[in-house]
Amino acid sequence: MRFTRTSKALGIMAVAALALSGCGAGGTNDAGGTTGGDTSRVIIADGSEPQRPLMPADTNEVGGGKVIDMIFAGLVSYDPNGKPVNELAESIEASDGQNYTIKIKSGEKFTNGEAITAQTFVDSWNFGAAAKNAQLSGGFFESIKGYDEASAEGSTVDTMSGLKVVDDTTFTVELNQPESDWPLRLGYTAFSPVPSGALADPKGFGETPVGNGPYKLADGGWQHNVQIQLVPNPDYDGPRKAENGGVTFKIFQNDDTAYQDLLSDSLDVLQTIPTSALSNFESDLGDRTISKPYAGNQTIAIPEYLPEWSGEAGKLRRQAISMAINRDEITKVIFNGARQPAKDFTAPVLDGYSDSIPGSENLEFNETKAKELWAEADGMQKWDPNTTFSIAYNADKGGHQVWVEAVVNQLKNTLGIKAEGKPYPTFKEVRQDATAGTLTGAIRAGWQADYPSLYNFLGPIYKTGAGSNDARYANPEFDKAITEGLAAASVSEGNDAMNKAQETLLTDLPAIPLWYQVAQGGWSNNVTNVDYGWDGVPLYYQITGK
């Protein structure tokens, strides 16, 4: 597919492409297409109930995210290795790293027949950024000139001055400053166009969304807490064209049930093998498995709005918690060595990753130091011995109970405090408390990359006011460092700046990095051409029946 840039921008993209390695999943050719199979089969995959209506700029969790990604197409999408390729864009040209001219393909339409024009993109992005619309991923537009005015609390401004329509297929974007990785972000779903009906009634639209991607929602397709049915969009002509008869995401109450359905061939694809089956899934499934590192991590976020976790004493306690966790033991015993203890806040598969950032020693198991830090914090602000440190987690997906219990046992043994896991029935419910700022303790968190950049693991999560900032962390020093890092002349220089900014995070620890993720999944005897992308998500569009 075409992906036109100036020579400078092309260099940025080439440097930023991910290099993933792993084993598993045959059945694809070098161009990313399938090598045969029954293209009429409807693929049954595991899913989770979306937290919010299915609006691209209002979805920042994986359950709704992978549905949004399949029913909407943006300017670019990412190939299986994380390289951007044109989807709706004809060209994206940067004159100086701050000003962009974007041309879209003519004749593109949503599945309701509404034309997609340059004005569609400008209207969609303005809607996503405006404070009055309260879109969870609105912060992704922060680099565009005029965002600060549109996003300010109580603002009546609903457009960004940096967006201008030139003609039906051309619009320009002016950023607040030159930013080396801005073009990489355009494949994230927040930048997808939405039809006029979405802007008029976002809540209603989110129940029955109309998109332009490789799939569309079937009639009555979202049956809450049961399943989400997608069917191919016959008018889509991009790089992710559906090779099957549709995808149905079946919503399970726990992954162990999903695994049993996989073993009985009632489920075609299970994205993540439950922790309870990690020791035997390869023998159970044979060559129908995958184990592949991806751009994702696991963390524990600790809200700073809780008094005992605020100020200097709170910082010392977070450092103590981190040093009381034996990551090597947990990854070896519970995950059979299939996770790598974290050394930073990003992921090793990303360009620019470093495992030796000053402050990373706070992620090392050190019982003696942990006790000293906890005692030092006690000298500033006494910890009530009757207080229980809790870690909230969802019980329906991911098999988190086992490792959460291991962590709380280590904390009890090392620090002598009360600690426990706090299960929520569903991912949606725990995310609702995190979004509302009503958590009573820590939360099992983590990140699956939206686009291939170190900044994506930092800004959207830890910048002041960011939509995914579960800790409600706010440090002007960190904010300034990553903003300046975005203005670097190259991705390489920007990566150095992002790692420098991580030094602040590794001291403050608004979240405690635990380990880097590995995509471990499996599929039934009924399907073939299964592989996972750079972000750990199965490439559903290329899966076929046998």
XYZ file of C-alpha atoms in Angstrom:
546
model
C 0.000 0.000 0.000
C 1.074 3.588 -0.526
C 2.686 5.439 2.351
C 3.947 8.770 1.078
C 6.153 10.969 3.254
C 8.888 13.526 2.876
C 12.318 11.965 3.210
C 12.620 13.159 6.820
C 9.309 11.626 7.855
C 10.043 8.385 6.050
C 13.234 8.058 8.072
C 11.269 8.522 11.288
C 8.895 5.740 10.383
C 11.647 3.360 9.354
C 13.510 3.824 12.612
C 10.383 3.360 14.686
C 9.213 0.089 13.131
C 9.263 -2.734 15.682
C 11.362 -5.853 15.423
C 9.476 -8.634 17.159
C 10.625 -12.202 17.462
C 8.931 -15.303 18.782
C 7.639 -18.714 17.882
C 4.350 -20.190 16.798
C 1.702 -19.508 14.184
C 2.465 -20.474 10.650
C 0.148 -20.041 7.698
C 0.882 -16.524 6.491
C 2.805 -15.385 3.469
C 5.478 -12.672 3.434
C 3.012 -10.014 2.329
C 0.798 -10.615 5.355
C -1.999 -12.450 3.522
C -3.264 -15.919 4.230
C -2.176 -19.118 2.540
C -5.576 -20.712 2.015
C -8.423 -21.898 4.172
C -12.191 -21.609 4.436
C -12.968 -17.900 4.110
C -16.663 -18.374 4.947
C -16.152 -19.463 8.548
C -17.247 -17.126 11.354
C -14.420 -17.043 13.873
C -15.418 -17.374 17.542
C -12.968 -15.510 19.797
C -12.894 -14.521 23.451
C -13.731 -10.948 24.409
C -14.716 -8.761 27.336
C -17.577 -6.324 27.864
C -16.511 -2.822 26.734
C -16.411 -0.221 29.498
C -17.837 2.613 27.378
C -19.957 3.136 24.246
C -18.055 2.126 21.117
C -16.772 5.586 20.156
C -13.152 5.654 18.890
C -12.063 8.598 21.065
C -13.909 7.324 24.148
C -12.406 3.853 24.362
C -9.117 3.265 26.197
C -9.375 -0.375 27.281
C -8.766 -3.601 25.404
C -12.306 -5.044 25.421
C -13.787 -2.204 23.424
C -10.491 -1.332 21.773
C -10.142 -4.414 19.641
C -13.748 -4.080 18.432
C -13.231 -0.402 17.556
C -10.040 -1.301 15.704
C -11.934 -3.756 13.496
C -14.941 -1.613 12.604
C -13.066 1.632 11.988
C -10.237 2.541 9.622
C -8.016 5.575 10.055
C -5.399 7.369 8.019
C -2.965 4.511 8.582
C -2.981 1.106 10.223
C -0.069 -0.965 11.508
C 1.189 -4.085 9.811
C 1.960 -7.177 11.929
C 5.441 -5.824 12.724
C 4.206 -2.381 13.794
C 5.068 -0.538 10.601
C 2.478 2.096 9.540
C 0.852 1.570 6.148
C -1.687 3.781 4.415
C -5.333 2.968 4.969
C -7.412 6.099 4.209
C -4.412 8.358 3.657
C -3.189 9.061 0.151
C -0.222 10.947 1.586
C 0.956 12.561 4.812
C 3.613 15.165 4.186
C 5.555 17.087 6.814
C 7.188 20.361 5.840
C 9.062 20.950 9.086
C 7.936 18.407 11.687
C 5.308 20.839 12.967
C 3.077 21.384 9.941
C 1.480 18.521 8.024
C -0.578 18.278 4.862
C -2.795 15.200 4.796
C -4.523 13.966 1.661
C -7.130 11.226 1.937
C -8.352 8.859 -0.733
C -11.418 10.054 -2.592
C -14.650 8.093 -2.706
C -14.319 6.550 0.774
C -17.574 5.993 2.686
C -18.922 4.734 5.976
C -21.102 1.622 5.833
C -24.225 3.842 5.955
C -23.153 5.479 2.675
C -22.000 8.786 4.201
C -18.916 10.185 2.448
C -15.618 10.483 4.325
C -13.975 13.812 3.565
C -11.293 16.029 5.027
C -14.055 17.791 6.951
C -15.018 14.444 8.497
C -11.563 14.063 9.987
C -11.435 17.647 11.251
C -14.890 17.363 12.833
C -14.051 13.991 14.418
C -10.773 15.193 15.911
C -12.323 18.404 17.207
C -15.094 16.400 18.840
C -12.566 14.088 20.485
C -10.548 16.987 21.894
C -13.350 19.225 23.210
C -13.744 19.134 26.989
C -17.545 19.218 26.818
C -17.572 15.844 25.054
C -15.513 14.126 27.797
C -13.849 11.566 25.524
C -11.438 9.355 27.480
C -8.794 9.381 24.746
C -9.107 13.099 24.039
C -5.581 13.611 25.333
C -4.180 12.016 22.185
C -4.920 15.308 20.387
C -2.831 17.329 22.847
C -0.084 18.072 20.324
C -2.406 19.940 17.942
C -2.459 23.716 18.214
C -5.591 24.882 20.012
C -6.022 21.693 22.037
C -5.360 23.476 25.342
C -8.201 25.926 24.720
C -10.646 23.236 23.571
C -9.848 20.782 26.353
C -9.790 23.191 29.294
C -12.369 22.414 31.972
C -15.543 24.400 31.343
C -14.348 25.577 27.927
C -16.943 26.537 25.331
C -14.337 26.246 22.549
C -15.046 23.163 20.450
C -12.493 23.443 17.637
C -8.705 23.362 17.462
C -7.069 26.210 15.559
C -4.396 23.856 14.214
C -6.843 22.015 11.940
C -7.767 23.521 8.557
C -9.762 22.039 5.679
C -8.244 22.790 2.263
C -10.651 20.849 0.065
C -12.721 17.664 0.186
C -9.657 15.425 0.314
C -7.040 17.659 1.958
C -6.561 19.127 5.418
C -3.614 20.582 7.283
C -2.432 20.086 10.839
C -0.306 22.520 12.836
C 1.234 21.201 16.038
C 2.249 23.267 19.048
C 5.868 22.325 18.358
C 7.783 19.960 16.081
C 7.329 16.395 17.369
C 9.344 13.484 16.104
C 6.820 10.729 16.776
C 3.510 12.445 15.978
C 3.011 10.636 12.629
C 3.297 7.285 14.415
C 0.162 8.018 16.436
C -2.201 8.284 13.474
C -3.000 4.564 13.431
C -4.473 4.734 16.925
C -8.259 4.475 16.974
C -8.785 7.909 18.597
C -7.768 9.391 15.219
C -10.390 7.401 13.278
C -13.138 9.371 11.506
C -16.741 9.017 12.663
C -19.953 9.870 10.768
C -22.073 12.909 11.609
C -24.527 10.800 13.628
C -21.795 10.016 16.145
C -21.264 13.704 16.869
C -24.980 14.363 17.260
C -25.682 11.421 19.586
C -22.440 9.809 20.783
C -24.067 7.614 23.429
C -26.676 6.222 21.048
C -24.130 5.842 18.271
C -21.828 3.960 20.618
C -24.424 1.248 21.067
C -24.752 0.626 17.316
C -21.632 2.169 15.761
C -21.267 2.713 12.025
C -17.695 2.518 10.800
C -15.573 2.082 7.717
C -13.169 -0.711 8.684
C -12.742 -4.309 7.552
C -15.785 -5.347 9.610
C -19.094 -3.856 10.658
C -21.381 -4.559 13.592
C -24.042 -7.142 12.735
C -27.693 -6.218 13.258
C -28.228 -6.539 16.998
C -24.574 -7.472 17.181
C -23.752 -6.128 20.643
C -25.554 -8.319 23.143
C -24.260 -6.914 26.407
C -22.240 -9.319 28.560
C -22.921 -12.116 26.055
C -21.234 -11.457 22.708
C -20.342 -8.926 20.012
C -20.890 -10.061 16.424
C -18.954 -8.542 13.533
C -19.451 -9.286 9.837
C -17.160 -8.349 6.925
C -17.535 -4.932 5.327
C -17.641 -5.711 1.582
C -16.734 -2.129 0.674
C -13.481 -2.070 2.628
C -10.445 -2.166 0.345
C -7.506 -1.629 2.661
C -4.600 -3.693 3.993
C -6.715 -5.539 6.605
C -9.378 -7.064 4.371
C -11.402 -9.814 6.095
C -10.445 -13.348 5.080
C -13.300 -14.978 6.995
C -17.085 -14.808 7.356
C -16.970 -12.620 10.466
C -15.728 -12.553 14.042
C -17.866 -13.077 17.119
C -16.374 -12.068 20.462
C -17.880 -14.309 23.110
C -17.790 -12.690 26.555
C -16.686 -15.130 29.268
C -16.885 -14.706 33.029
C -13.445 -16.259 33.429
C -10.589 -17.463 31.253
C -10.632 -21.009 32.628
C -14.080 -21.525 31.105
C -12.829 -20.068 27.839
C -9.869 -22.458 27.885
C -12.145 -25.448 28.298
C -14.199 -24.227 25.339
C -10.982 -24.000 23.340
C -10.039 -27.570 24.222
C -13.461 -28.762 23.059
C -13.210 -26.700 19.826
C -16.221 -24.593 20.877
C -13.962 -21.529 20.857
C -11.706 -20.844 17.882
C -9.182 -18.376 19.318
C -8.180 -17.629 22.915
C -6.022 -14.508 23.027
C -4.459 -15.207 26.433
C -3.942 -18.596 28.044
C -5.084 -18.480 31.713
C -2.355 -18.654 34.320
C -3.713 -21.993 35.547
C -2.984 -23.610 32.156
C 0.451 -22.137 31.398
C 2.289 -25.282 32.457
C 0.342 -27.584 30.134
C -1.217 -25.548 27.298
C 1.524 -26.460 24.797
C 1.059 -30.168 25.422
C -2.735 -29.748 25.369
C -2.783 -27.855 22.073
C 0.337 -29.076 20.266
C 1.259 -26.810 17.377
C -1.862 -24.665 17.860
C -0.123 -22.232 20.220
C 1.915 -19.055 20.124
C 4.422 -17.502 22.509
C 5.633 -14.132 21.304
C 6.829 -10.961 23.104
C 4.865 -7.829 22.377
C 4.628 -4.173 23.329
C 2.905 -4.568 26.674
C 3.601 -4.584 30.401
C 1.977 -5.300 33.760
C 1.965 -2.790 36.621
C 0.280 -1.952 39.913
C -1.015 1.634 40.026
C -1.453 3.265 43.441
C -3.806 6.285 43.507
C -2.226 9.348 45.062
C -5.656 10.666 46.069
C -5.504 8.161 48.957
C -3.952 10.041 51.916
C -1.541 7.273 52.922
C -0.039 7.293 49.409
C 0.383 11.046 48.992
C 3.435 13.234 49.544
C 6.960 12.126 50.435
C 5.778 9.373 52.763
C 3.622 7.940 49.972
C 6.580 7.917 47.587
C 8.749 6.051 50.100
C 5.980 3.516 50.671
C 5.640 2.911 46.944
C 9.383 2.311 46.701
C 9.132 -0.098 49.630
C 6.255 -1.975 47.996
C 8.260 -2.262 44.770
C 11.376 -3.596 46.499
C 9.320 -6.091 48.510
C 8.153 -7.845 45.314
C 10.310 -10.719 44.100
C 9.608 -10.447 40.366
C 12.117 -13.172 39.447
C 10.376 -15.697 41.684
C 6.871 -14.865 40.449
C 7.790 -14.922 36.755
C 9.572 -18.252 37.131
C 7.122 -20.057 39.409
C 3.764 -18.681 38.244
C 4.493 -17.824 34.609
C 6.972 -20.646 33.928
C 9.609 -18.146 32.852
C 7.361 -16.683 30.139
C 7.490 -13.154 31.582
C 10.527 -10.908 31.979
C 10.895 -8.817 35.159
C 10.447 -5.138 34.368
C 13.372 -2.721 34.333
C 11.411 0.337 33.211
C 7.909 1.580 32.304
C 7.910 0.601 28.597
C 8.669 -2.682 26.773
C 11.854 -4.278 25.355
C 10.431 -4.681 21.830
C 10.249 -0.894 21.374
C 12.940 1.078 19.645
C 14.935 3.031 22.261
C 14.245 0.694 25.196
C 16.861 0.687 27.962
C 17.214 -1.693 30.914
C 19.693 0.509 32.798
C 17.907 3.794 33.479
C 18.965 5.424 36.773
C 16.319 4.564 39.348
C 15.679 1.069 37.946
C 17.217 -0.300 41.148
C 13.859 0.523 42.750
C 12.443 -2.387 40.742
C 14.866 -4.906 42.260
C 13.912 -7.232 45.106
C 15.620 -5.970 48.269
C 13.993 -7.012 51.546
C 16.323 -4.989 53.764
C 15.911 -1.763 51.796
C 12.140 -2.255 51.567
C 11.837 -2.479 55.358
C 14.062 0.601 55.820
C 11.969 2.670 53.395
C 8.705 1.596 55.044
C 10.087 2.555 58.462
C 11.288 5.912 57.114
C 7.804 6.620 55.729
C 6.317 5.658 59.112
C 8.466 8.302 60.720
C 6.780 10.924 58.546
C 3.229 9.603 58.529
C 2.293 6.629 60.673
C 0.707 3.704 58.836
C -2.382 2.470 60.637
C -1.664 -1.216 61.350
C -5.372 -1.956 60.884
C -5.243 -0.669 57.290
C -5.216 -3.321 54.577
C -3.284 -2.682 51.389
C -5.484 -4.027 48.584
C -4.826 -4.705 44.905
C -7.958 -4.532 42.765
C -8.111 -6.862 39.776
C -10.676 -8.244 37.366
C -11.578 -11.886 37.867
C -13.007 -12.509 34.408
C -9.931 -12.166 32.204
C -6.183 -12.686 32.474
C -5.906 -15.125 35.382
C -4.672 -12.371 37.692
C -5.720 -13.919 40.999
C -2.696 -16.227 41.236
C -0.017 -13.576 40.804
C -1.900 -10.972 42.855
C -2.041 -13.438 45.761
C 1.683 -14.095 45.360
C 2.418 -10.372 45.483
C 0.295 -9.712 48.572
C 1.905 -12.673 50.379
C 5.352 -11.255 49.647
C 4.255 -7.856 50.970
C 2.872 -9.370 54.148
C 6.018 -11.415 54.726
C 8.500 -8.634 54.006
C 6.744 -5.524 55.331
C 4.563 -7.079 58.000
C 1.428 -5.303 56.761
C -2.045 -6.526 56.014
C -2.496 -7.038 52.271
C -5.060 -8.729 50.069
C -6.349 -9.013 46.536
C -9.654 -7.293 45.774
C -11.419 -9.114 42.926
C -13.995 -7.386 40.732
C -16.323 -9.640 38.726
C -15.504 -7.980 35.389
C -12.881 -5.809 33.735
C -15.555 -3.216 32.984
C -16.398 -2.822 36.681
C -12.839 -2.343 37.880
C -12.184 0.146 35.091
C -15.269 2.121 36.090
C -13.858 2.681 39.584
C -10.442 3.557 38.158
C -11.926 6.082 35.732
C -14.166 7.621 38.408
C -11.292 7.922 40.876
C -13.084 5.855 43.536
C -10.519 3.115 44.132
C -9.848 2.282 47.788
C -6.399 0.830 47.159
C -4.047 -0.151 44.356
C -5.192 -1.583 41.018
C -3.804 -4.180 38.672
C -2.913 -2.105 35.641
C -0.587 -2.275 32.641
C -0.456 -1.157 29.045
C -0.921 -2.591 25.588
C 0.645 -0.215 23.076
C -1.560 1.994 20.904
C 1.293 2.846 18.561
C 5.004 1.907 18.484
C 6.631 4.601 20.629
C 8.151 4.939 24.097
C 6.025 8.040 24.625
C 2.853 5.965 24.306
C 3.815 4.137 27.524
C 4.446 7.420 29.345
C 2.329 10.414 28.283
C -1.162 8.827 28.085
C -0.682 7.178 31.495
C 1.419 9.455 33.690
C 1.062 12.973 32.335
C -1.057 15.271 34.484
C -4.731 14.794 33.608
C -4.121 11.940 31.138
C -7.139 9.726 30.437
C -5.424 6.546 31.643
C -3.739 8.097 34.681
C -5.193 5.711 37.287
C -2.781 6.992 39.945
C -3.822 10.622 39.353
C -0.098 11.320 39.234
C 0.928 14.931 38.646
C 4.552 16.042 38.411
C 5.350 19.207 36.387
C 8.977 18.088 36.074
C 7.931 14.881 34.333
C 5.363 16.678 32.144
C 8.000 19.177 31.012
C 10.562 16.462 30.290
C 8.335 14.402 27.994
C 6.972 17.494 26.221
C 10.518 18.584 25.465
C 11.363 15.041 24.421
C 8.615 15.094 21.810
C 10.264 18.148 20.249
C 13.520 16.261 19.624
C 14.883 16.419 16.096
C 14.808 12.645 15.640
C 13.184 9.564 17.145
C 16.575 8.522 18.517
C 17.041 11.801 20.378
C 13.409 11.655 21.480
C 13.928 8.160 22.899
C 16.910 9.395 24.922
C 14.736 12.194 26.316
C 11.894 9.788 27.171
C 14.287 7.553 29.064
C 15.619 10.591 30.895
C 12.035 11.439 31.888
C 11.641 7.880 33.177
C 14.215 8.646 35.872
C 11.533 10.748 37.556
C 8.956 7.962 37.248
C 11.344 5.369 38.633
C 11.748 7.523 41.734
C 8.110 8.560 42.188
C 6.645 5.177 41.140
C 3.039 6.284 40.503
C 2.721 2.721 39.277
C 5.002 -0.191 40.061
C 6.262 -1.994 36.939
C 6.159 -5.762 37.393
C 7.015 -7.572 34.166
C 6.883 -7.382 30.386
C 4.134 -9.267 28.610
C 4.305 -12.184 26.205
C 1.436 -13.126 23.904
C 0.576 -16.723 24.817
C -2.517 -17.956 23.080
C -4.045 -20.898 21.310
C -6.612 -21.887 18.726
C -8.928 -24.748 17.860
C -8.656 -27.541 15.326
C -11.166 -25.672 13.157
C -9.049 -22.660 12.126
C -5.737 -21.812 10.532
C -3.664 -18.747 9.570
C -3.488 -17.561 13.185
C -0.847 -15.031 14.154
C -0.503 -12.110 16.550
C 0.521 -8.544 15.845
C 3.187 -6.337 17.400
C 0.692 -5.276 20.106
C -0.182 -8.794 21.271
C -3.610 -8.898 19.579
C -4.524 -11.745 17.192
C -4.773 -10.706 13.551
C -8.427 -11.696 13.437
C -8.965 -10.522 9.880
C -6.599 -13.120 8.418
C -7.851 -16.170 10.356
C -9.688 -18.711 8.219
C -11.430 -22.036 8.739
C -9.743 -25.298 7.811
